[in-house]
mmCIF file of C-alpha atoms in Angstrom:
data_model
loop_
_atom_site.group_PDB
_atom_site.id
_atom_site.type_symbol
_atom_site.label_atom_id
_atom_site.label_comp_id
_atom_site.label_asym_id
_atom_site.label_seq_id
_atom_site.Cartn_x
_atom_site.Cartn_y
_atom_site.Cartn_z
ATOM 1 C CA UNK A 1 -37.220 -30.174 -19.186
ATOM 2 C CA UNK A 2 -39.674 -29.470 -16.334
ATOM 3 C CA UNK A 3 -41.256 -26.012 -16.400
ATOM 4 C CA UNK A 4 -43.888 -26.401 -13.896
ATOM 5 C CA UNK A 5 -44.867 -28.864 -11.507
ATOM 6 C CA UNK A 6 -47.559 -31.336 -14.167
ATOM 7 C CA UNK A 7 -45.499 -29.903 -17.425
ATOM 8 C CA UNK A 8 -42.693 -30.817 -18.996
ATOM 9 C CA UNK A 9 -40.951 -28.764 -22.089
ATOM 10 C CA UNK A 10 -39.765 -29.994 -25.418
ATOM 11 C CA UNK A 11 -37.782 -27.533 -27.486
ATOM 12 C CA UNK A 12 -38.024 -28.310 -31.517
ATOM 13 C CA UNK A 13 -34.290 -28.099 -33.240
ATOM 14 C CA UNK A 14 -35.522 -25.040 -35.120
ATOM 15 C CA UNK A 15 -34.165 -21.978 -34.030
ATOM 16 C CA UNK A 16 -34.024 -18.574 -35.832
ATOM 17 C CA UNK A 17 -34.628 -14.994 -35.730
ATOM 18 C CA UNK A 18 -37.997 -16.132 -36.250
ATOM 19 C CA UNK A 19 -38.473 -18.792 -33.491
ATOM 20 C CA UNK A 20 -35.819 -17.983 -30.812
ATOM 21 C CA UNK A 21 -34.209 -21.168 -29.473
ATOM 22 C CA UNK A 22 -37.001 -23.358 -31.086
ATOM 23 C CA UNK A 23 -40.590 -23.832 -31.075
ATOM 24 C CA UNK A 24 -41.999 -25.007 -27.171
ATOM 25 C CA UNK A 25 -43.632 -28.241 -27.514
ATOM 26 C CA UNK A 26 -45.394 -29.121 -24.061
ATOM 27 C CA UNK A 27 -46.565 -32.484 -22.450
ATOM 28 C CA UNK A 28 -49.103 -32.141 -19.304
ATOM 29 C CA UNK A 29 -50.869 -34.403 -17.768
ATOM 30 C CA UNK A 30 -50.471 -38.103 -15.863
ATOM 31 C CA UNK A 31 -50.622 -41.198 -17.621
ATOM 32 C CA UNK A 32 -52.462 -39.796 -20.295
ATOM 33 C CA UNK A 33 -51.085 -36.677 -21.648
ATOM 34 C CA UNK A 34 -51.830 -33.857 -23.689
ATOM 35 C CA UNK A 35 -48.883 -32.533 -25.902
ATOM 36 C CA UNK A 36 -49.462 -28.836 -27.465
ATOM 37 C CA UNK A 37 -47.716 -27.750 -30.365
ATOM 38 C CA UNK A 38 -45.972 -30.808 -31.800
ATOM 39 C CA UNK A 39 -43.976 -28.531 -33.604
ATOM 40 C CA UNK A 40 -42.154 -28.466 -36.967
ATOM 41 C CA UNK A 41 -41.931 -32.181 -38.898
ATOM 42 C CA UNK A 42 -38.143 -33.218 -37.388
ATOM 43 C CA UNK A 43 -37.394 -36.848 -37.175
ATOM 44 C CA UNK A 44 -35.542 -35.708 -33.884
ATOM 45 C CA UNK A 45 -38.264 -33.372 -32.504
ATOM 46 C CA UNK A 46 -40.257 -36.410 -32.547
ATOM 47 C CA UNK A 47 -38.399 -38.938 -31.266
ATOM 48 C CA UNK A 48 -37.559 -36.328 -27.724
ATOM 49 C CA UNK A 49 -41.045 -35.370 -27.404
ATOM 50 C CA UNK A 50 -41.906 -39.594 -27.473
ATOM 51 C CA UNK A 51 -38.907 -39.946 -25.634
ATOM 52 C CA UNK A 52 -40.302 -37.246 -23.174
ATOM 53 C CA UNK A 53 -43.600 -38.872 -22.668
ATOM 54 C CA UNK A 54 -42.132 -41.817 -22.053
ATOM 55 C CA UNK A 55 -39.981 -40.744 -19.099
ATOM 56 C CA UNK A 56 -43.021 -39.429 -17.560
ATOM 57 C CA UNK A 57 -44.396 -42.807 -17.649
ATOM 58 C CA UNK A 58 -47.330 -41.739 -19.712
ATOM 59 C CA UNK A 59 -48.931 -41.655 -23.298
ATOM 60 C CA UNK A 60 -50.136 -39.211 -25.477
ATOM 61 C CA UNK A 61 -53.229 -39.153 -25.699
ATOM 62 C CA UNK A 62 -54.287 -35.912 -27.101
ATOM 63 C CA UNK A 63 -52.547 -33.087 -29.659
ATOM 64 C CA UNK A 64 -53.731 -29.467 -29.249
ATOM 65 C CA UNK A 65 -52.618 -26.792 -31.780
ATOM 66 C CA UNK A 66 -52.535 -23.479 -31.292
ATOM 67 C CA UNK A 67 -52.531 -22.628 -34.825
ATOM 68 C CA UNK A 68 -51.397 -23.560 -38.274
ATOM 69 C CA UNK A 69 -48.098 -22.217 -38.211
ATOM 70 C CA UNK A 70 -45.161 -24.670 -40.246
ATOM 71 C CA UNK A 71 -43.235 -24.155 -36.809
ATOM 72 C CA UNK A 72 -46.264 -25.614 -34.594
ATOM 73 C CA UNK A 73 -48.753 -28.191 -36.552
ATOM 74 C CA UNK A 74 -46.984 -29.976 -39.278
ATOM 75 C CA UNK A 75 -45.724 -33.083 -37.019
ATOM 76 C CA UNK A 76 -48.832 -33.765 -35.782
ATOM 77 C CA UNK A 77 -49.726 -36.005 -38.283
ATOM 78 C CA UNK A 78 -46.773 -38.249 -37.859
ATOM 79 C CA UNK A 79 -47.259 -37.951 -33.784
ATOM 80 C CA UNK A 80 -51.035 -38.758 -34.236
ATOM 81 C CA UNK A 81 -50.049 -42.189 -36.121
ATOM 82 C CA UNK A 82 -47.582 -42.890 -33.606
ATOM 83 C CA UNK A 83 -49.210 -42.820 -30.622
ATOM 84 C CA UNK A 84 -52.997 -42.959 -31.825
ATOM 85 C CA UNK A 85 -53.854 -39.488 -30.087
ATOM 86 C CA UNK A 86 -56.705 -37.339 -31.227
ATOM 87 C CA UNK A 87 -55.797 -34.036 -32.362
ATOM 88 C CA UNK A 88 -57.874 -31.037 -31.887
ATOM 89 C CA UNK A 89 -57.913 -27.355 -33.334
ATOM 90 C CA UNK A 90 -59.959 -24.442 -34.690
ATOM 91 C CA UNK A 91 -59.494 -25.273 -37.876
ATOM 92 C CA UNK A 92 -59.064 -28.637 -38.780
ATOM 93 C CA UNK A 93 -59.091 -27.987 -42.611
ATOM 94 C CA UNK A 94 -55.419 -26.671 -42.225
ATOM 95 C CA UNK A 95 -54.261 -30.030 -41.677
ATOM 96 C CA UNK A 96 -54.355 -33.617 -42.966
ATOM 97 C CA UNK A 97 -54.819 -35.180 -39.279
ATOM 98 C CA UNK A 98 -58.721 -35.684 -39.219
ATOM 99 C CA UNK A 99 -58.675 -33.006 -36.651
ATOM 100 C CA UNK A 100 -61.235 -32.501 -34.422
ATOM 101 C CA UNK A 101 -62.894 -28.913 -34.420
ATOM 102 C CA UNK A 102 -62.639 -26.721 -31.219
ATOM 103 C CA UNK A 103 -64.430 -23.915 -30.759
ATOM 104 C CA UNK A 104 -64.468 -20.521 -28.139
ATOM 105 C CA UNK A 105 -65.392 -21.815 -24.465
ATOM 106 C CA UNK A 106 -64.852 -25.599 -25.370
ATOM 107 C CA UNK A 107 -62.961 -27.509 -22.450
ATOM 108 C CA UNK A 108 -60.738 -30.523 -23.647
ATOM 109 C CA UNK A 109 -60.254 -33.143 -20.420
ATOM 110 C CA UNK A 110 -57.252 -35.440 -20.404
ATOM 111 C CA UNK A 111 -57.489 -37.571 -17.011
ATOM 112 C CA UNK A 112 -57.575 -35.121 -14.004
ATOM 113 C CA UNK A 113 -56.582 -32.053 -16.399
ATOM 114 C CA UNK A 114 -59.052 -29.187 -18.077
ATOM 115 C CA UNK A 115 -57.760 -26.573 -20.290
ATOM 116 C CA UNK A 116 -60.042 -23.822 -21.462
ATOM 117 C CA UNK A 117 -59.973 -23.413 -25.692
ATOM 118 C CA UNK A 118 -60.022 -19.434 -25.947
ATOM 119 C CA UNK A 119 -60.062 -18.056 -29.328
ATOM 120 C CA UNK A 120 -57.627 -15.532 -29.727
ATOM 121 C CA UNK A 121 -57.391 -14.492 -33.222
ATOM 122 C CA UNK A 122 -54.581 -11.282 -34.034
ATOM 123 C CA UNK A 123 -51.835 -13.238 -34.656
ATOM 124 C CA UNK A 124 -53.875 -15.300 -36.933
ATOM 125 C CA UNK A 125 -57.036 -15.939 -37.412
ATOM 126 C CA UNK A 126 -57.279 -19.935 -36.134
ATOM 127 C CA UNK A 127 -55.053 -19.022 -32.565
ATOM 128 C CA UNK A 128 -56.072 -20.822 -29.845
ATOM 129 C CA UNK A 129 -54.648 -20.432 -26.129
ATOM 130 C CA UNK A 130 -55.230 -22.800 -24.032
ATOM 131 C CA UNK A 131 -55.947 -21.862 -20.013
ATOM 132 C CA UNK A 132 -55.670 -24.348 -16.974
ATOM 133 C CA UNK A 133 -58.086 -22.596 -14.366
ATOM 134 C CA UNK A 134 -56.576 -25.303 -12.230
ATOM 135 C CA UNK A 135 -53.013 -24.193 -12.276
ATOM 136 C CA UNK A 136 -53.911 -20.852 -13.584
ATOM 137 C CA UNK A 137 -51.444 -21.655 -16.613
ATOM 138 C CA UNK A 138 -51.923 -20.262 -20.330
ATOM 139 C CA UNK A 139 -50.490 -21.782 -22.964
ATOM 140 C CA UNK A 140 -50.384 -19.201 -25.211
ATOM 141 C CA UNK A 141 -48.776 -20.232 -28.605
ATOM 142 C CA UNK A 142 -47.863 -17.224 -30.599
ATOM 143 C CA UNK A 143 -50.439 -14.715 -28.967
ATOM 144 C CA UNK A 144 -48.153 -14.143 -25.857
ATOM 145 C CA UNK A 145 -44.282 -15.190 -25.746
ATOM 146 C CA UNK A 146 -41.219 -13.961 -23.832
ATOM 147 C CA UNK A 147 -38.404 -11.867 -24.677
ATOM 148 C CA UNK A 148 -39.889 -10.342 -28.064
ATOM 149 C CA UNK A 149 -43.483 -9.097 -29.160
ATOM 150 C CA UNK A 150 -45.872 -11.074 -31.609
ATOM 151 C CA UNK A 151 -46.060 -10.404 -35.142
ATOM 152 C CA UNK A 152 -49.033 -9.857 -36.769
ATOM 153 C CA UNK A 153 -49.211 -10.771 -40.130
ATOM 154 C CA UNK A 154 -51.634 -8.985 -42.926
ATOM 155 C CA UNK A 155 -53.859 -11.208 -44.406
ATOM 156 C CA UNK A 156 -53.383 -13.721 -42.053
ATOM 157 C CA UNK A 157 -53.982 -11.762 -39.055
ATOM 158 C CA UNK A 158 -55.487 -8.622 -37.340
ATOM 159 C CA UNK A 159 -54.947 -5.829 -35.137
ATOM 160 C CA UNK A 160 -57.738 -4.908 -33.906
ATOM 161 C CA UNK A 161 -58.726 -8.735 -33.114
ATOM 162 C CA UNK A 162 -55.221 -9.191 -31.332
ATOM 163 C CA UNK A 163 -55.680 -6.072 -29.308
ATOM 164 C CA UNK A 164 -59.350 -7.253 -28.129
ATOM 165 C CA UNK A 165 -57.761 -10.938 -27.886
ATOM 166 C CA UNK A 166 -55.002 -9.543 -25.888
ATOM 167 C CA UNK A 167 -57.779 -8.142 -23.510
ATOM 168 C CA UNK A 168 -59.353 -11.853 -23.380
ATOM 169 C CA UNK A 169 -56.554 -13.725 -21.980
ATOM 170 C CA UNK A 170 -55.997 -10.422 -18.912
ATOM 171 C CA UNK A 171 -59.710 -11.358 -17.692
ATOM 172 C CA UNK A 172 -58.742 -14.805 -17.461
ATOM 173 C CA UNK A 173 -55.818 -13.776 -14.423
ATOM 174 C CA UNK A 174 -53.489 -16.373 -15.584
ATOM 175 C CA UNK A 175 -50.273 -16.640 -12.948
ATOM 176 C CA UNK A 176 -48.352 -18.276 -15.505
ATOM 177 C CA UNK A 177 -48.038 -18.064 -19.550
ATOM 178 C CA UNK A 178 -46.110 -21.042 -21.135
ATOM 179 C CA UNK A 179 -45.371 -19.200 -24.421
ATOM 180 C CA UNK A 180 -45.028 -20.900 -28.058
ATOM 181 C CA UNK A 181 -41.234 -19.357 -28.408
ATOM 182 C CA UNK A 182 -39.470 -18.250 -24.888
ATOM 183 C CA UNK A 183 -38.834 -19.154 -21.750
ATOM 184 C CA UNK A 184 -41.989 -19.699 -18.768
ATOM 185 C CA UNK A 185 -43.466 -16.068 -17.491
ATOM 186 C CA UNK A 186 -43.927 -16.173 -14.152
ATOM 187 C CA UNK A 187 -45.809 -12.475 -13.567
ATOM 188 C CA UNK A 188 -48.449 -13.264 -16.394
ATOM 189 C CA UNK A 189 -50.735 -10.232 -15.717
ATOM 190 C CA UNK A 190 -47.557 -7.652 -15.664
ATOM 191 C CA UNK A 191 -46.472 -9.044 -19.098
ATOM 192 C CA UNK A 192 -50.360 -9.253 -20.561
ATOM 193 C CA UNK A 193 -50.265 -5.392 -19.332
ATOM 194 C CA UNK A 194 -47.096 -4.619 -21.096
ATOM 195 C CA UNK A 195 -48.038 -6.269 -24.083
ATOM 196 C CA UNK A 196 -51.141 -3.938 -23.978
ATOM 197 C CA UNK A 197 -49.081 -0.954 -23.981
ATOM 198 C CA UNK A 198 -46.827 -1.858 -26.364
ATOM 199 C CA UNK A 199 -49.094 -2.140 -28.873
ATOM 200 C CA UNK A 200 -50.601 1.150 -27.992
ATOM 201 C CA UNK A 201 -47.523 2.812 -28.103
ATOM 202 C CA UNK A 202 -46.666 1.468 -31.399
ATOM 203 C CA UNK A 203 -50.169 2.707 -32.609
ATOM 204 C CA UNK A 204 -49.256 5.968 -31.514
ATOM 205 C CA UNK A 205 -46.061 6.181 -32.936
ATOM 206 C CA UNK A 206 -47.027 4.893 -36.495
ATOM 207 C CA UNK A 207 -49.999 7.724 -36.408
ATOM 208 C CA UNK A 208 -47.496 10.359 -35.539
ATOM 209 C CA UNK A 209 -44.706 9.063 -38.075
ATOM 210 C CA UNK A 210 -47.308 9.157 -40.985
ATOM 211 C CA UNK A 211 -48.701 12.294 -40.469
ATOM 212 C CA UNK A 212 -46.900 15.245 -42.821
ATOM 213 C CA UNK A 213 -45.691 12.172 -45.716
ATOM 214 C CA UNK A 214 -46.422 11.771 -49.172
ATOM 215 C CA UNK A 215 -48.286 8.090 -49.909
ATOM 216 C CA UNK A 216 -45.708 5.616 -48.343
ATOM 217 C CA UNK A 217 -45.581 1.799 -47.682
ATOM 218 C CA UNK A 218 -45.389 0.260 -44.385
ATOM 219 C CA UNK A 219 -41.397 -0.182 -45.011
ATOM 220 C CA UNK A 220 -41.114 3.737 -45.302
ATOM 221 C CA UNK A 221 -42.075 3.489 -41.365
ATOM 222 C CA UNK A 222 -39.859 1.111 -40.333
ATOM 223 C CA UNK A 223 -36.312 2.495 -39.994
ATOM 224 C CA UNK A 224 -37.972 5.271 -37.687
ATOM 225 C CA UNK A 225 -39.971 2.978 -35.801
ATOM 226 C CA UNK A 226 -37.495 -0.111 -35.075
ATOM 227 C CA UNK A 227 -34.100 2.098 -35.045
ATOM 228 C CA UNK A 228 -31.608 0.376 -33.392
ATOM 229 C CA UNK A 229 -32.812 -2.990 -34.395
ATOM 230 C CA UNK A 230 -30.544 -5.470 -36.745
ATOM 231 C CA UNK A 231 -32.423 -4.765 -40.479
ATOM 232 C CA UNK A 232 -32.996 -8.658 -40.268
ATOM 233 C CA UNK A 233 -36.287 -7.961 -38.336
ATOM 234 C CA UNK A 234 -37.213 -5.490 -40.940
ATOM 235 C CA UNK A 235 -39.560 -7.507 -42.718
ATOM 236 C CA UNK A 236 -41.671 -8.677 -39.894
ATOM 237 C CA UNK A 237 -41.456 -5.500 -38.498
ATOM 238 C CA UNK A 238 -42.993 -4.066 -41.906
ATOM 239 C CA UNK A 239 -46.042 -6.817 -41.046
ATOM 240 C CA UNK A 240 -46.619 -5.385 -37.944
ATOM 241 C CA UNK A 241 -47.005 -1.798 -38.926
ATOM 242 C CA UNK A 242 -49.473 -2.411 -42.075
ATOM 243 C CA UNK A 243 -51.054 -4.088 -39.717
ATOM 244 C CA UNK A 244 -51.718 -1.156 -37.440
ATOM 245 C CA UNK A 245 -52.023 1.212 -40.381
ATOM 246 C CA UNK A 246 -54.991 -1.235 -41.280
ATOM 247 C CA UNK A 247 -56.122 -0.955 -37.885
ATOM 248 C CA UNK A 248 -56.250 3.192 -38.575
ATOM 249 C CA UNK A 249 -57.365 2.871 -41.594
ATOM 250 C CA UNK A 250 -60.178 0.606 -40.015
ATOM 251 C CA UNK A 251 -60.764 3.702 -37.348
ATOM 252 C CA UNK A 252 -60.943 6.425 -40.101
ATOM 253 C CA UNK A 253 -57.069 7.813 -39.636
ATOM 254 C CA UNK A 254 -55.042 6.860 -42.523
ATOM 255 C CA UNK A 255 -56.347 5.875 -46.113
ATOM 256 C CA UNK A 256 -55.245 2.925 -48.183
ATOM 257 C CA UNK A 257 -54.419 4.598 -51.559
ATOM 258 C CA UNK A 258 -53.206 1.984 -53.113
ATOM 259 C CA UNK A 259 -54.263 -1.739 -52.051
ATOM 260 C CA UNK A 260 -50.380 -3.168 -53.983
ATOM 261 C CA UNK A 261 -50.166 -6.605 -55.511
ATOM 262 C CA UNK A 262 -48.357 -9.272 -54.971
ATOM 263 C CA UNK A 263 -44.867 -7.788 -55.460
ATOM 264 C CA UNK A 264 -45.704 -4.554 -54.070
ATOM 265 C CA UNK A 265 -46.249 -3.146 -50.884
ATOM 266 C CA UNK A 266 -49.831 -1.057 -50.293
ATOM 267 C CA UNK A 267 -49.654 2.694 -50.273
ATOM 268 C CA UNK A 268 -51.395 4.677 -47.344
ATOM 269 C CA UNK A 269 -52.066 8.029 -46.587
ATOM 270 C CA UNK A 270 -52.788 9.966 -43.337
ATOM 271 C CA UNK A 271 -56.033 11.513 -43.275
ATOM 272 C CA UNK A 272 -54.594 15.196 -41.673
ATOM 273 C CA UNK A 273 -51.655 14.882 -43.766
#
């Protein structure tokens, strides 16, 4: 499916409350192409994104990951045989593809096409959007997508770094976001914005949930915070806000009094309580 003028979309077969409809594999470019996000390893998924390529009467070329996700890099490998394509990341130790490094700033050029490599760790720590100052396009992988927030994931990722990382990709003025999971976002700044002030919001209502509780877990929070969502989002919604408690506990707000283990939850404790 076309979703811009120079991109067309690939949707992997994997949908779920964790992915939406599927993971967003893209193909830009002319007769060389870029594809970003190959997506999960599907015998399917890569015979439509070759298929894909093929109807645009080009080849790929070039892979670029976003990140290390199972729903975004593990059929790179197989596409990289395929087609020969070079496939570049921030961290190419994540993979077995002989992936090139890319770092903050680089610029990757695939025929008449240049797309920006921003670092946006939050989500996790190897994100990578990619920005076409061209088009004024972002391809924003799991840092940005439509219809639901990002989840931040403790241990793998950080608040504080997606909030400043969220702040990164607003300077840039991107028109469009092509999101990892979702459909294209037309009024990129208005949804950057909102995603701002979501996050602020939630900040401000996990500081004013904790304060007056004995030590409680990040779970404790969660049928306040998310009421009216289906309990299957509980869990990643329990990421989210140990991740912000982190984030206060990083600012001096809440303690950690107990770090947990790996079949318990931590243990905080707000500083006023």
């Amino acid at each position: 499916r076309v979703v811009t003028r120079s991109v067309t979309r690939v949707i992997a077969p994997n949908p779920s409350v964790f992915t939406g409809r599927g993971t967003n594999t893209y193909l830009a470019g002319g007769a060389s192409l870029v594809c970003i996000d190959p997506g999960p390893d599907d015998d399917h998924h890569l015979a439509a994104i070759l298929e894909a390529a093929g109807a645009r009467g080009g080849h790929i070329d070039t892979i670029l990951l976003t990140h290390s996700h199972p729903d975004h890099r593990p059929l790179a490998l197989r596409l990289a045989r395929q087609t020969g394509a070079a496939v570049h990341c921030f961290d190419p130790s994540a993979g077995r593809e002989n992936a090139q490094p890319l770092s903050d700033g680089d610029v990757v050029r695939i025929g008449d096409l240049e797309l920006l490599a921003v670092h946006t760790p939050g989500h996790t720590r190897d994100h990578l959007c990619f920005f076409d100052p061209a088009e004024r396009v972002l391809y924003s992988g799991d840092h940005i997508l439509n219809g639901t927030t990002s989840v931040v994931h403790p241990g793998e990722g950080d608040m504080a770094d997606y909030m400043e990382s969220l702040r990164r990709v607003q300077v840039l003025e991107p028109v469009t976001i092509l999101p990892g999971h979702g459909e294209r976002v037309e009024d990129a700044g208005a949804l950057i914005a909102e995603y701002i002030a979501h996050r602020l919001e939630r900040e401000a209502q996990v500081r004013s949930v904790a304060l007056g509780r004995t030590a409680f877990t990040p779970m404790d929070l969660v049928p306040t915070l998310y009421a009216g969502y289906p309990v299957e989002v509980y869990p990643l919604a329990a990421w989210t806000v140990q991740a912000h408690l982190d984030k206060l506990v990083h600012d001096g707000e809440v303690d950690q009094v107990d770090p947990g283990s790996e079949t318990e939850p931590p243990r905080y404790l707000a500083r006023n309580a």
